[in-house]
XYZ file of C-alpha atoms in Angstrom:
764
model
C 188.766 160.456 133.678
C 190.961 162.130 131.076
C 189.297 163.973 128.173
C 191.431 164.693 125.118
C 190.931 165.533 121.439
C 193.178 163.963 118.780
C 193.518 164.355 115.026
C 192.659 161.143 113.132
C 194.708 160.195 110.096
C 193.163 158.118 107.319
C 189.530 159.271 107.653
C 188.047 159.478 104.161
C 184.304 159.159 104.676
C 181.401 159.482 107.070
C 181.178 155.769 107.798
C 184.852 155.912 108.891
C 183.690 157.902 111.930
C 181.193 155.214 113.006
C 183.822 152.438 112.534
C 186.310 154.349 114.765
C 183.598 155.178 117.323
C 182.464 151.533 117.639
C 186.081 150.271 117.868
C 187.028 152.738 120.629
C 183.893 152.015 122.660
C 185.007 148.359 122.958
C 188.402 149.375 124.432
C 188.620 148.895 128.205
C 188.843 152.214 130.046
C 187.080 154.281 127.383
C 184.023 156.058 128.775
C 182.821 158.104 125.790
C 183.858 158.790 122.184
C 182.819 161.526 119.747
C 184.244 161.363 116.204
C 183.734 164.303 113.854
C 184.322 163.622 110.159
C 184.136 167.326 109.284
C 187.131 168.234 111.478
C 188.724 164.739 111.305
C 189.109 164.727 115.078
C 188.088 162.389 117.901
C 187.241 163.473 121.443
C 187.869 160.596 123.876
C 187.134 160.331 127.581
C 189.249 157.516 129.065
C 190.813 156.197 132.262
C 194.605 156.746 131.892
C 195.283 153.823 134.262
C 193.615 151.401 131.802
C 194.499 152.812 128.373
C 196.403 155.608 126.649
C 196.394 157.393 123.250
C 199.083 155.093 121.785
C 197.067 152.012 122.799
C 193.894 153.519 121.306
C 195.746 154.212 118.061
C 196.870 150.560 117.876
C 193.224 149.409 117.947
C 192.369 151.364 114.778
C 195.645 151.012 112.875
C 194.700 147.617 111.309
C 191.574 149.356 109.942
C 193.672 152.011 108.168
C 193.411 154.826 110.710
C 195.726 156.232 113.363
C 195.678 158.903 116.060
C 198.051 161.818 115.650
C 199.530 161.681 119.158
C 202.344 164.220 119.497
C 205.230 163.245 121.773
C 205.129 165.075 125.092
C 207.657 167.739 126.070
C 209.133 165.267 128.584
C 209.540 162.545 125.933
C 211.322 165.016 123.627
C 213.522 166.456 126.382
C 212.151 169.966 125.856
C 210.655 172.716 127.999
C 206.894 173.320 127.587
C 207.521 176.532 125.586
C 210.104 174.818 123.305
C 207.671 171.948 122.806
C 204.822 174.302 121.855
C 207.074 176.099 119.357
C 208.345 172.770 117.973
C 204.822 171.446 117.332
C 203.801 174.554 115.379
C 200.236 175.791 115.384
C 199.704 175.215 111.662
C 201.267 171.748 111.484
C 197.982 169.984 110.740
C 197.274 172.485 107.961
C 200.670 171.648 106.391
C 199.888 167.932 106.554
C 196.497 168.537 104.964
C 198.049 170.615 102.169
C 200.624 167.848 101.514
C 197.803 165.279 101.332
C 195.812 167.495 98.951
C 198.925 167.952 96.787
C 199.382 164.157 96.543
C 195.685 163.744 95.631
C 196.043 166.444 92.965
C 199.023 164.664 91.358
C 197.099 161.368 91.154
C 193.944 163.050 89.839
C 195.882 164.935 87.144
C 197.481 161.654 86.012
C 194.088 159.896 85.956
C 191.979 162.546 84.144
C 193.570 162.133 80.636
C 193.255 158.334 80.980
C 189.598 158.666 82.048
C 188.873 160.976 79.078
C 190.488 158.411 76.766
C 188.406 155.560 78.315
C 185.207 157.647 78.102
C 185.836 158.349 74.382
C 186.310 154.615 73.692
C 183.164 153.782 75.720
C 181.149 156.540 74.002
C 182.314 155.417 70.541
C 181.185 151.855 71.323
C 177.738 153.006 72.534
C 177.173 155.380 69.587
C 178.297 152.695 67.118
C 175.602 150.327 68.457
C 172.962 152.925 67.513
C 174.563 153.674 64.123
C 175.479 157.235 65.099
C 179.146 156.639 64.201
C 180.909 153.954 62.176
C 182.320 150.862 63.879
C 185.993 150.991 64.945
C 188.200 149.134 62.481
C 189.660 145.855 63.713
C 193.226 147.126 64.328
C 192.078 150.129 66.385
C 189.632 147.972 68.341
C 192.339 145.411 69.161
C 194.739 148.183 70.204
C 192.206 149.570 72.647
C 191.282 146.039 73.692
C 194.862 145.517 74.965
C 195.513 149.078 76.180
C 192.447 149.498 78.427
C 193.441 146.638 80.817
C 196.837 148.330 81.366
C 195.216 151.725 82.045
C 192.646 150.128 84.376
C 195.424 148.307 86.274
C 197.283 151.608 86.903
C 194.096 153.423 87.951
C 192.931 150.631 90.287
C 196.252 149.834 91.966
C 197.754 153.350 92.134
C 194.949 155.951 92.156
C 192.429 153.505 93.662
C 194.747 152.120 96.361
C 192.618 153.453 99.295
C 189.586 151.585 97.890
C 191.544 148.334 97.501
C 192.676 148.650 101.127
C 189.043 149.279 102.146
C 188.075 146.012 100.385
C 190.974 144.132 102.027
C 190.074 145.363 105.531
C 186.450 144.359 104.970
C 187.546 140.810 104.083
C 189.957 140.625 107.045
C 188.191 142.514 109.845
C 184.587 142.686 108.624
C 184.580 146.508 108.963
C 183.003 148.286 106.002
C 183.156 151.950 105.029
C 182.736 154.004 101.863
C 186.148 152.829 100.570
C 184.840 149.260 100.903
C 181.864 150.006 98.640
C 184.017 151.585 95.934
C 186.650 148.836 96.330
C 184.190 145.947 95.931
C 182.449 147.622 92.974
C 185.555 148.524 90.963
C 187.389 145.246 91.771
C 184.298 143.285 90.645
C 184.169 145.233 87.344
C 187.965 144.814 86.860
C 188.060 141.057 87.643
C 185.039 140.339 85.417
C 186.681 142.228 82.549
C 190.072 140.610 83.197
C 188.511 137.130 83.116
C 186.953 137.900 79.724
C 190.279 139.245 78.397
C 192.225 136.193 79.634
C 189.684 133.503 78.796
C 187.690 135.097 75.972
C 187.255 132.010 73.792
C 186.641 129.653 76.723
C 183.866 131.884 78.114
C 182.270 132.811 74.752
C 179.702 129.955 74.799
C 178.489 130.953 78.288
C 178.492 134.755 78.479
C 178.596 137.792 76.207
C 182.334 138.498 75.886
C 181.761 141.688 73.852
C 181.057 143.680 77.047
C 183.990 144.599 79.272
C 184.026 147.112 82.117
C 187.597 148.408 82.281
C 186.245 151.844 81.379
C 183.928 151.671 84.405
C 186.896 150.992 86.741
C 188.908 153.808 85.145
C 186.231 156.506 84.998
C 184.533 155.692 88.332
C 187.806 155.801 90.324
C 188.870 159.004 88.531
C 185.534 160.718 89.245
C 185.635 159.681 92.906
C 189.307 160.689 93.292
C 188.458 164.055 91.669
C 185.476 164.469 94.012
C 187.634 163.597 97.048
C 190.289 166.096 95.913
C 187.732 168.906 95.446
C 186.109 168.006 98.779
C 189.472 168.022 100.633
C 190.404 171.350 99.040
C 187.040 172.851 100.012
C 187.249 171.480 103.562
C 190.525 173.378 104.083
C 188.580 176.569 103.268
C 185.824 175.724 105.796
C 188.294 175.913 108.696
C 190.076 179.124 107.701
C 188.517 181.071 110.617
C 190.857 179.245 113.023
C 193.840 179.967 110.769
C 192.961 183.677 110.688
C 192.648 183.732 114.484
C 196.013 181.960 114.803
C 197.573 184.541 112.491
C 196.448 187.281 114.909
C 198.879 185.972 117.508
C 202.177 187.804 117.837
C 205.211 185.522 117.439
C 207.643 187.598 119.553
C 207.586 190.097 122.434
C 209.991 192.939 123.358
C 210.556 192.537 127.118
C 212.661 194.407 129.682
C 214.891 191.986 131.582
C 217.695 193.161 133.906
C 217.319 196.679 132.497
C 217.793 195.537 128.881
C 215.351 195.242 125.966
C 215.190 191.636 124.704
C 213.117 190.207 121.830
C 211.930 186.759 122.900
C 209.404 184.173 121.676
C 205.868 184.907 122.894
C 205.915 181.388 124.454
C 208.697 182.516 126.824
C 206.799 185.539 128.241
C 206.159 185.162 131.995
C 203.645 186.718 134.386
C 204.837 190.140 135.527
C 207.158 190.713 132.541
C 207.314 194.350 131.399
C 206.689 194.427 127.632
C 207.361 197.356 125.295
C 204.894 197.839 122.427
C 205.918 200.106 119.559
C 203.572 201.780 117.003
C 202.106 199.274 114.528
C 203.080 196.251 116.669
C 200.746 193.460 117.816
C 200.213 193.141 121.554
C 201.691 189.702 122.409
C 199.838 188.801 125.662
C 197.154 190.244 127.954
C 198.221 192.848 130.504
C 197.852 196.269 132.123
C 199.601 199.459 130.900
C 202.323 200.579 133.305
C 203.805 203.488 131.339
C 202.814 205.616 128.317
C 199.577 205.827 126.349
C 198.300 205.067 122.846
C 195.317 204.211 120.673
C 194.783 200.456 120.214
C 192.810 198.791 117.395
C 190.634 196.269 119.302
C 188.380 195.339 116.357
C 189.552 191.728 116.728
C 187.856 191.577 120.153
C 185.048 194.127 120.065
C 184.309 194.421 116.336
C 184.523 198.220 116.750
C 186.575 199.766 113.903
C 187.676 202.898 115.837
C 190.920 202.539 117.874
C 190.424 202.894 121.644
C 192.514 205.243 123.807
C 194.630 203.384 126.376
C 196.424 204.960 129.331
C 198.153 203.810 132.531
C 195.989 201.269 134.382
C 193.984 200.238 131.282
C 194.004 196.613 130.139
C 195.267 195.428 126.734
C 194.507 192.178 124.923
C 196.770 189.862 122.912
C 196.323 190.068 119.139
C 195.120 193.691 119.177
C 197.244 196.295 117.353
C 198.938 199.397 118.742
C 198.242 202.165 116.198
C 200.120 205.240 117.446
C 202.224 205.864 120.572
C 204.602 203.578 122.482
C 203.787 202.099 125.865
C 205.007 199.525 128.365
C 202.633 197.048 129.965
C 202.827 194.341 132.613
C 201.917 190.794 131.478
C 199.005 189.417 133.514
C 197.892 186.513 131.277
C 200.222 184.453 129.083
C 199.992 181.399 126.813
C 196.653 179.617 126.986
C 195.306 182.120 129.580
C 195.053 185.013 127.095
C 191.684 186.057 125.719
C 192.767 185.251 122.140
C 193.908 181.735 123.165
C 190.543 181.186 124.892
C 188.684 182.388 121.790
C 190.706 180.053 119.529
C 190.065 177.078 121.831
C 186.364 177.895 122.062
C 186.015 178.154 118.260
C 187.951 174.880 117.764
C 185.796 173.060 120.340
C 182.582 174.441 118.830
C 183.622 173.481 115.288
C 184.398 169.958 116.482
C 181.152 169.499 118.438
C 178.063 167.774 117.089
C 174.655 169.365 116.601
C 171.644 167.251 117.685
C 170.462 167.223 114.039
C 173.657 165.300 113.175
C 172.550 162.331 115.285
C 170.133 161.334 112.491
C 172.866 161.457 109.829
C 175.283 159.545 112.103
C 172.718 156.845 112.797
C 171.975 156.410 109.098
C 175.701 156.435 108.156
C 176.498 153.701 110.699
C 173.994 151.208 109.220
C 174.169 152.519 105.654
C 177.191 150.582 104.346
C 176.050 147.092 105.484
C 172.551 147.759 104.096
C 173.978 148.910 100.757
C 176.148 145.782 100.524
C 173.061 143.647 101.097
C 171.051 145.640 98.489
C 173.901 145.308 95.950
C 174.161 141.499 96.353
C 170.346 141.096 96.342
C 170.184 143.173 93.146
C 172.853 141.003 91.474
C 171.006 137.886 92.609
C 167.653 139.213 91.315
C 169.155 139.965 87.884
C 170.661 136.461 87.686
C 167.524 134.648 88.900
C 164.710 136.753 87.408
C 166.608 138.484 84.573
C 167.936 135.197 83.158
C 164.347 134.054 82.449
C 163.666 137.051 80.188
C 167.093 138.175 78.915
C 169.188 135.027 79.059
C 172.016 134.355 81.502
C 174.697 136.225 79.547
C 172.749 139.520 79.320
C 171.386 139.165 82.880
C 174.900 138.690 84.258
C 176.111 141.759 82.357
C 173.211 143.932 83.594
C 173.484 142.446 87.106
C 177.143 143.433 87.285
C 176.346 146.994 86.097
C 173.665 147.256 88.837
C 175.960 145.746 91.482
C 178.783 148.199 90.731
C 176.378 151.141 90.272
C 174.714 150.619 93.685
C 178.041 150.302 95.504
C 179.407 153.422 93.827
C 176.407 155.775 94.138
C 175.549 154.796 97.714
C 178.521 156.562 99.281
C 177.399 158.162 102.571
C 180.081 160.880 102.399
C 177.689 163.710 101.557
C 175.528 162.616 104.498
C 178.495 162.737 106.866
C 179.646 166.132 105.593
C 176.198 167.774 105.661
C 176.221 168.935 109.284
C 179.894 169.368 110.310
C 180.930 171.471 107.296
C 178.034 173.899 107.848
C 178.840 174.065 111.597
C 182.550 174.720 110.899
C 181.723 177.583 108.518
C 178.928 178.973 110.739
C 181.023 178.988 113.937
C 183.983 180.503 112.042
C 181.820 183.258 110.562
C 180.438 183.980 114.030
C 183.965 184.324 115.462
C 184.854 186.901 112.788
C 181.752 188.900 113.763
C 182.602 188.797 117.490
C 180.012 186.065 118.204
C 181.617 183.189 120.130
C 179.552 179.990 120.000
C 180.311 177.359 122.653
C 178.993 174.328 120.773
C 176.952 173.219 117.787
C 173.930 172.309 119.951
C 173.653 175.965 121.077
C 173.833 177.184 117.468
C 171.038 174.766 116.541
C 168.833 175.742 119.510
C 169.196 179.467 118.825
C 167.237 179.347 115.549
C 164.145 178.115 117.459
C 164.197 180.958 120.032
C 161.005 183.060 120.064
C 161.555 185.033 123.316
C 164.646 186.942 124.405
C 165.068 188.066 127.998
C 167.525 190.941 128.446
C 169.036 192.624 131.465
C 168.881 196.445 131.416
C 172.236 197.511 132.825
C 175.134 196.770 130.505
C 172.930 195.063 127.919
C 170.487 197.741 126.740
C 172.379 200.513 128.512
C 176.087 201.334 128.705
C 176.364 200.015 132.256
C 178.073 203.133 133.646
C 176.772 206.614 134.567
C 176.979 209.243 131.825
C 176.119 212.944 131.813
C 172.984 213.109 129.615
C 171.298 216.516 130.275
C 172.345 220.078 131.211
C 169.809 222.564 132.654
C 171.332 226.068 132.914
C 169.585 228.888 134.909
C 172.506 231.394 134.812
C 174.371 233.691 132.429
C 177.190 231.156 132.237
C 177.740 229.082 129.099
C 176.940 225.368 129.432
C 180.655 224.476 129.182
C 181.461 226.954 132.000
C 178.722 225.437 134.193
C 180.081 221.900 133.599
C 183.669 223.128 134.188
C 182.741 224.404 137.670
C 180.953 221.148 138.485
C 183.835 218.971 137.244
C 186.473 221.086 139.027
C 184.718 220.335 142.316
C 183.720 216.725 141.528
C 187.232 215.654 140.439
C 188.174 215.405 144.118
C 185.271 212.992 144.769
C 185.412 209.199 144.372
C 181.663 208.836 143.682
C 180.723 207.136 140.315
C 178.463 210.106 139.488
C 181.424 212.463 140.001
C 183.456 210.293 137.587
C 180.673 210.605 134.981
C 180.854 214.435 135.115
C 184.683 214.502 135.010
C 184.744 211.996 132.090
C 182.248 214.152 130.143
C 184.482 217.208 130.686
C 187.567 215.338 129.468
C 185.768 213.960 126.398
C 184.576 217.470 125.434
C 188.046 218.976 126.156
C 186.559 221.417 128.699
C 189.213 222.961 130.953
C 188.925 222.453 134.715
C 190.080 224.832 137.480
C 191.672 224.217 140.864
C 189.202 224.126 143.751
C 190.105 225.241 147.286
C 188.443 224.804 150.707
C 187.002 221.488 149.477
C 184.663 219.705 151.892
C 182.421 216.640 151.507
C 178.892 216.876 153.023
C 177.842 213.329 154.058
C 174.923 211.932 152.021
C 174.166 215.291 150.375
C 177.109 216.530 148.266
C 180.128 218.805 148.642
C 181.287 222.433 148.810
C 184.384 224.274 147.529
C 185.724 227.583 146.217
C 186.733 228.393 142.614
C 188.218 231.827 141.833
C 187.017 233.093 145.234
C 183.367 232.077 144.755
C 181.888 229.405 147.039
C 179.836 226.716 145.297
C 177.671 223.841 146.516
C 177.154 220.632 144.522
C 174.722 217.901 145.537
C 171.159 216.624 145.732
C 167.816 218.335 146.507
C 168.296 217.773 150.282
C 171.492 219.881 150.218
C 169.675 222.753 148.465
C 166.808 222.466 150.959
C 169.262 222.624 153.909
C 170.794 225.788 152.412
C 167.303 227.345 152.484
C 167.326 228.141 148.770
C 163.893 228.134 147.156
C 163.843 225.821 144.156
C 161.018 224.425 141.986
C 161.512 220.618 142.104
C 158.777 219.806 139.521
C 161.335 219.844 136.710
C 163.591 217.535 138.723
C 160.735 215.057 139.294
C 160.196 214.760 135.531
C 163.807 213.712 135.039
C 164.015 211.388 138.061
C 160.931 209.482 136.831
C 163.068 208.603 133.802
C 165.717 207.020 136.048
C 168.075 210.005 135.877
C 170.021 211.316 138.902
C 170.249 215.122 139.339
C 173.457 216.896 140.390
C 172.607 220.508 141.380
C 175.100 223.415 141.304
C 174.334 226.395 143.547
C 175.871 229.364 145.332
C 174.686 230.415 148.824
C 171.991 232.561 147.210
C 170.579 230.602 144.240
C 170.604 227.482 142.049
C 172.780 228.086 138.957
C 171.706 224.926 137.172
C 171.808 221.145 137.314
C 172.998 218.216 135.227
C 171.378 214.806 134.914
C 173.468 211.644 135.137
C 172.016 208.368 133.906
C 172.954 204.954 132.580
C 172.566 205.908 128.913
C 170.775 203.648 126.429
C 173.184 202.220 123.843
C 172.592 203.692 120.395
C 172.414 200.177 118.895
C 169.776 198.890 121.400
C 166.765 200.512 119.663
C 167.763 199.144 116.241
C 168.536 195.700 117.715
C 165.105 195.372 119.386
C 163.425 196.514 116.156
C 165.349 193.826 114.207
C 164.444 191.173 116.795
C 160.765 192.062 116.347
C 161.244 191.719 112.570
C 162.467 188.136 113.229
C 159.227 187.466 115.158
C 160.918 187.466 118.579
C 159.351 188.856 121.759
C 161.752 190.927 123.949
C 161.357 190.945 127.752
C 163.452 193.197 130.019
C 164.226 192.031 133.569
C 165.919 194.511 135.889
C 166.472 195.157 139.585
C 165.878 198.891 138.976
C 162.924 201.082 139.932
C 159.758 200.358 137.895
C 159.292 203.940 136.581
C 162.891 204.136 135.354
C 162.723 200.623 133.878
C 159.481 201.365 131.990
C 160.906 204.607 130.657
C 163.998 202.799 129.294
C 161.718 200.041 127.961
C 159.585 202.600 126.089
C 162.708 204.234 124.591
C 163.993 200.915 123.267
C 160.646 199.353 122.282
C 160.599 196.445 124.776
C 157.435 194.256 124.778
C 157.363 193.445 128.478
C 159.195 195.141 131.413
C 159.624 193.407 134.786
C 161.333 195.585 137.465
C 162.528 195.103 141.064
C 163.798 191.564 140.337
C 166.624 189.796 142.153
C 168.840 187.229 140.312
C 166.690 184.350 141.663
C 163.525 186.143 140.445
C 165.027 186.289 136.933
C 165.398 182.513 137.095
C 161.717 182.094 138.056
C 160.580 184.445 135.262
C 162.476 182.366 132.689
C 160.898 179.168 134.059
C 157.475 180.847 133.810
C 158.061 181.785 130.138
C 159.272 178.237 129.381
C 156.158 176.776 131.033
C 154.122 178.799 128.490
C 155.873 176.814 125.738
C 158.266 179.600 124.756
C 161.875 178.933 123.704
C 163.869 181.454 125.743
C 167.278 183.019 125.218
C 168.697 185.087 128.080
C 171.217 187.867 127.432
C 173.094 189.072 130.513
C 176.547 189.989 131.718
C 177.444 186.338 132.261
C 178.333 186.664 135.964
C 175.517 187.877 138.222
C 172.964 186.435 135.792
C 174.551 182.938 135.913
C 171.471 181.063 137.326
C 169.149 182.624 134.719
C 171.651 182.023 131.898
C 171.869 178.356 132.909
C 168.064 177.958 133.011
C 167.446 179.606 129.629
C 167.344 177.422 126.501
C 170.239 179.546 125.228
C 172.433 181.647 127.541
C 174.073 184.685 125.921
C 176.862 186.518 127.753
C 177.363 190.178 126.865
C 181.151 190.057 127.126
C 183.020 193.336 127.175
C 186.681 193.210 126.211
C 188.967 191.276 128.543
C 186.186 190.740 131.102
C 184.419 188.368 128.733
C 183.006 185.392 130.614
C 183.502 182.856 127.826
C 182.597 179.811 129.926
C 179.426 181.271 131.475
C 177.071 180.953 128.513
C 176.405 179.108 125.273
C 177.116 182.241 123.257
C 179.342 185.227 124.089
C 178.943 188.559 122.277
C 182.330 190.278 122.380
C 182.245 193.981 123.157
C 178.790 193.645 124.749
C 177.084 194.841 121.546
C 173.401 193.827 121.551
C 173.177 194.219 117.754
C 175.389 191.096 117.585
C 172.500 189.227 119.228
C 170.456 189.805 116.064
C 173.414 188.651 113.951
C 173.792 185.508 116.113
C 170.140 184.555 115.545
C 170.436 185.221 111.791
C 173.636 183.146 111.714
C 171.839 180.282 113.467
C 168.955 180.418 110.986
C 171.326 180.573 107.960
C 173.445 177.673 109.293
C 170.431 175.476 110.071
C 168.970 176.233 106.639
C 172.338 175.201 105.133
C 172.362 171.936 107.149
C 168.815 171.062 106.061
C 169.662 171.800 102.412
C 172.786 169.639 102.733
C 170.846 166.737 104.262
C 168.208 167.034 101.536
C 170.818 166.837 98.759
C 172.687 164.013 100.501
C 169.491 161.955 100.884
C 168.084 162.736 97.446
C 171.216 161.432 95.663
C 170.835 158.089 97.423
C 167.018 157.866 97.367
C 166.936 158.391 93.593
C 170.282 156.786 92.758
C 170.069 153.399 94.501
C 166.766 152.200 92.925
C 167.926 153.564 89.545
C 171.265 151.746 89.844
C 169.504 148.545 90.956
C 167.504 148.568 87.710
C 164.072 149.237 89.259
C 163.099 151.316 86.180
C 164.507 148.873 83.602
C 161.286 146.822 83.186
C 159.231 150.024 82.609
C 161.532 152.412 80.716
C 164.560 150.267 79.907
C 166.712 152.612 82.064
C 169.836 151.329 83.795
C 172.322 153.621 85.555
C 175.821 153.251 84.167
C 178.380 153.032 87.016
C 180.270 155.900 85.356
C 177.324 158.253 85.969
C 176.947 156.781 89.460
C 180.576 157.726 90.181
C 180.018 161.232 88.852
C 176.837 161.687 90.945
C 178.588 160.386 94.082
C 181.562 162.699 93.644
C 179.328 165.687 92.944
C 177.111 164.990 95.988
C 180.044 165.563 98.387
C 181.314 168.571 96.451
C 177.842 170.163 96.330
C 177.360 169.710 100.087
C 180.731 171.327 100.953
C 180.135 174.115 98.403
C 176.683 174.794 99.864
C 178.237 175.052 103.340
C 180.838 177.518 102.040
C 177.960 179.748 100.814
C 177.277 180.577 104.488
C 180.511 182.623 104.450
C 179.123 185.035 101.868
C 175.766 185.587 103.620
C 175.214 189.004 105.193
C 174.197 188.843 108.843
């Protein structure tokens, strides 16, 4: 099976998506279809031996839609890189802007005509109640002949999509929102045209004083204006992808055959040596081969401070070199780079459907046929029942107003936009904050989470040994003590030795040259500095040397999970340092914020129980479970789920894979280029646990936005349809003018998109 996503041209409403979905499902070879109105894309799983994208497009073309299927590189006689450059990453944005520009032109031409029609209509209504004087005969006749011309232009030029919707309904029996508007406005236009053409002939049978050209004009203008505002707003909802695309470098300065060449980033190959100058964007992922610099990695980690990079360190595409020059070797190019993976993940997530959308989709798919039935039943009821009380002429007039009003107000667009627009904005906002969301279902599930299971190492702690304490028993200064230790340890490959050397380098403490260096298996090492012999190691080494030493102080530190490194001469202990996996500064605040959201935090770790409980007490963890293997973590999550808890698991995304898969929401603590994007539903770039709190807040804000959107979408229709049908006419004499129905329909879509855009401004 072949799974591919295509852009759909011609989608103008929510019911369009159900029409396309049903049509594709009937095509032989198609296994599954997912159409998203918010992103105007379709994800199709099909057997390439039975069908292809061009064939699929042909099935929907008679209905007014088509798939945007770009020609392959082979078909265009291009290389893959030339083809990628030819297509252009922002092509769809350009097409959308061109479409919005065309809509704007039509709307601007229609608005003055609609204002004119509304003034004429308002004058007529006010004159009936004596609020203004009647129009004189000449003016009335002028308008009488001008309005049909204006209505003809509006219907056949501005309202062309709705006429086509009506035509396709008659020919193929497929109805969408355009069909509703088309039937309603054509009915109002034809009724009015018949009166204009056969006024005297019809006078004995119906009231020829009422014409509805103004309804056709104003309704189509309102809906076209609403569609224009909606399209313009929808471009803003997807701007996170555009910003990510703009992070990509367009060219790279490579060394080929000893020369510097500036080439397109698409032509960079594995193993190419690339020069990066100060202020330049890093074009692809790689490892520094020469030079050093400070790189702004805020795009990946969210950390504002530039990070020092030296030979052997990795660099990521899209990050910015702030100071020195360096040369690096390309290890990942094109779609392999971290930035390309992030862009694809955000695009896929924005195009995916949340479970809550299933309700809206189900309603949208049956909505249009039901509305058509309600509209015709309403017209019939006015003619049958209304004629007995109002007379045929008045009943027909009111029946037509109800018929048009129902068709116009019942547009399911707002319903179709409610979920996808909020998801697009929510996922985009997450990406800017370094929170990568795999799909909409994960974002929805996250807001229900009431228990978070975290790993200790790398999640709550830094994940690497750090020098955390210095105990000095000599006349030396602390820096001198550490200098001696580091001078000896720099020859060792042990991780604890690296922690001491790194501390020395960070504090700019000078190191000396050690001589007579010797490793002592399982205990430590010895060496001479400035003629003095020193021993560095654990308590067993000191014991073997026969030096008396009070270990009570050591025991206090080791119970906290810290590892002692003792410095001694042959005669006495000079002091010791403690190395530990340090708690991240943000962990304490993050756990506190999770508690404020009503979430229980459980720590699972393979470490010693004393050390684990000490770390747990520092951070404020509710429940600590130590000595657990990866499979035990899985069982613990199952146990919590059996208690009815909704569990999110935050781990490093690799060794915690079984537990991440079992959890209701798996959260990978991704650090830089090692981010395991595919391993969990959510990836927190930079491994910052405080982003976990932001992710949960984002989920809650997005779900609140979706529920508000669905409420507004439903309320417009629940109140509008009975009102348009004339349900309140017998009691209050109220009847909804189709003009107001058009305004309400247009505003429903605009309000839903605007409400989704509010998510952008929310503080996480």
